[in-house]
């Protein structure tokens, strides 16, 4: 069975190679460079004139992007064959220097290869040159469009506070009322309404049911389902079910729009408002859901934001008011009002067949801006205190982000109103509403991060530390990065600009002659990760299977495994760099510049690295050795490239730089073997028989099981001390690691055997002299008439006893002997 599977696998692999080979060998389709030159010349001429229409600019950009894609594919044409020719040229050796010659056949072959190389490189060079020109065209179009958009945003109109502006606004209202009243062909619409009455009624009943009863049901559903779920499922179910607060009413709004459209009563004046209704409804219901979820009165599982009850209630009120103003702005801006803070595109929703004056539009926008700025200002005032509401000294990231956002938006809200009052209505709208949408986007990211953490806790069946786990934090970080294009769209960037940023990002950046692209970085990470894993597998195989079967000691095995790991990582990095297409020769200048910094700033690190390599090669110190270095003594537990870890005998880890082990004196107690010598000093009293003492000590030390007989232990009479006869026991142990225990046992045996044999251990001996003993009786002559006292002759005493002090009189009762412990 396995043989059949292997044969089938080989057959499929061969088929894949046969199919992919011809496809890979296909040349890039030919490019009509004459046609490209004509288009590029016309485009550059059009871009030179500032009055070129936006439609022409858009057409130029679209065609330039198409040409650029073709050039991007063609610039790598013939790459395999070019690499083959370069390898063949390298095999011929370096070309001769100026004034030198080489063999004629080699020179002819080099000339032929260079000619073929130039021929194969020509299409790629032409495509690269054209690609640069296409990029320039796209960049010029984008720059011109950004300039025009900025001019639109900075358009100055009459101040909405002027009486003339209010008069213009009243005139515009009258004209719109006349327009709605002038909808023609009422009889046709009435007849059409009668024919489609069942359809209209069905849509209308469905819409009213969802809009009237739906919100009540979906608002209470998360709490009901959450109370019936366990602790892990509750937040996930509550979040998913709460999305019904958007879906249900939006479905009702859609049915309502269909019902109105089915009546046939909507004409050119009503259609823009009808089409703008779903967009405004989506803003309203999404914003309402966001506010009610972030600042929930009664959280289902937990409070998303740590706010006091009063602040939470105010945040709901001001957030809901801001959402209403945003929906109104979107509804009126898309349907009727100009200067709404954005540049209308070709695919924008239609407006009513009447151009509202700039002065009148400014008055309408002033009401919307004032209301939106008020609610945004009050909400921002609450959010900027988020750090104060946190109990700890280090508030969470979301609190810090909302504090910064609240502080900025609190200043931005009044500035938008001031800009509108001064006549920059477009600028005021372009400041306020994107700021409010950005705040909503931040809140949405917070909710998504919590949902990911809750989902992670559900999958792991534990809510403990789920928010602080690595996986949810990484996913949240990726969400933040992925939201960058959304923020760019909010603040006025177009989809075409985002696509251009993506192209530039995928092309990468140039650094020191090396171009780093996302694809190259991804290839580097994948190849290096695979190489790193393969190195770990090889190290494990050598450590557990191969090296234990050799005659190498433990230290040599550890050094071999470490060296194998360094070589594997180096090869993995080299292979990853090559696979990513990074030319190492281009980094020569950068490496030369960095070497100066390495020589000065990283001198210690490089020194320790080199020392670590020396330790692994020479192995003066190995893992498991008992060493003494830098005033520390212990067992070597690990040797890395930079430092060595020593486990001391009190079970603490000491990190010693490798350079200290190379440049300083190191005592290795177990280098090569575990043998070691112990020295036990012994003192006996002066009246002891030295030969007997020597014999007893020799018997004691020879009785120890770890004492070696070759060389034999020695008992040496070292000298005559002040109070004792000094001996030393010197013995070689088979394992010096047990030296302290052997020394302790020898001392125990010494005390026991000496007590049995009557050998006395010494203690300090002193003679006490009294210069004027008569003063102790109180009858001494005055000091000035007394002559020098004669010292008494001490009585002789045997060794180990204190000599008595004889004087003219005895010590009085209770007299002290000076604290020596000997009474005279």
PDB file of N, CA and C in Angstrom, residues 215 267 324 581 612 666 794 813:
ATOM      1  N   UNK A 215     -36.800  46.718  17.348  1.00  0.00           N
ATOM      2  CA  UNK A 215     -35.800  47.235  18.283  1.00  0.00           C
ATOM      3  C   UNK A 215     -36.027  46.812  19.730  1.00  0.00           C
ATOM      4  N   UNK A 267     -40.332  61.122  -7.558  1.00  0.00           N
ATOM      5  CA  UNK A 267     -39.764  61.600  -8.807  1.00  0.00           C
ATOM      6  C   UNK A 267     -38.339  62.073  -8.622  1.00  0.00           C
ATOM      7  N   UNK A 324     -27.189  61.089  15.995  1.00  0.00           N
ATOM      8  CA  UNK A 324     -28.328  61.692  15.288  1.00  0.00           C
ATOM      9  C   UNK A 324     -27.855  62.795  14.350  1.00  0.00           C
ATOM     10  N   UNK A 581      16.137  37.272  -2.131  1.00  0.00           N
ATOM     11  CA  UNK A 581      16.659  38.095  -3.216  1.00  0.00           C
ATOM     12  C   UNK A 581      17.482  39.266  -2.763  1.00  0.00           C
ATOM     13  N   UNK A 612      33.137  33.451  23.876  1.00  0.00           N
ATOM     14  CA  UNK A 612      32.251  32.285  23.909  1.00  0.00           C
ATOM     15  C   UNK A 612      32.632  31.251  22.867  1.00  0.00           C
ATOM     16  N   UNK A 666      40.843  31.399  36.427  1.00  0.00           N
ATOM     17  CA  UNK A 666      39.682  30.561  36.724  1.00  0.00           C
ATOM     18  C   UNK A 666      40.184  29.250  37.320  1.00  0.00           C
ATOM     19  N   UNK A 794      57.558  32.227  88.946  1.00  0.00           N
ATOM     20  CA  UNK A 794      56.394  31.349  88.755  1.00  0.00           C
ATOM     21  C   UNK A 794      56.761  29.906  88.995  1.00  0.00           C
ATOM     22  N   UNK A 813      38.571  37.789  98.898  1.00  0.00           N
ATOM     23  CA  UNK A 813      37.372  37.098  98.423  1.00  0.00           C
ATOM     24  C   UNK A 813      36.661  37.943  97.373  1.00  0.00           C
TER      25      UNK A 813
END
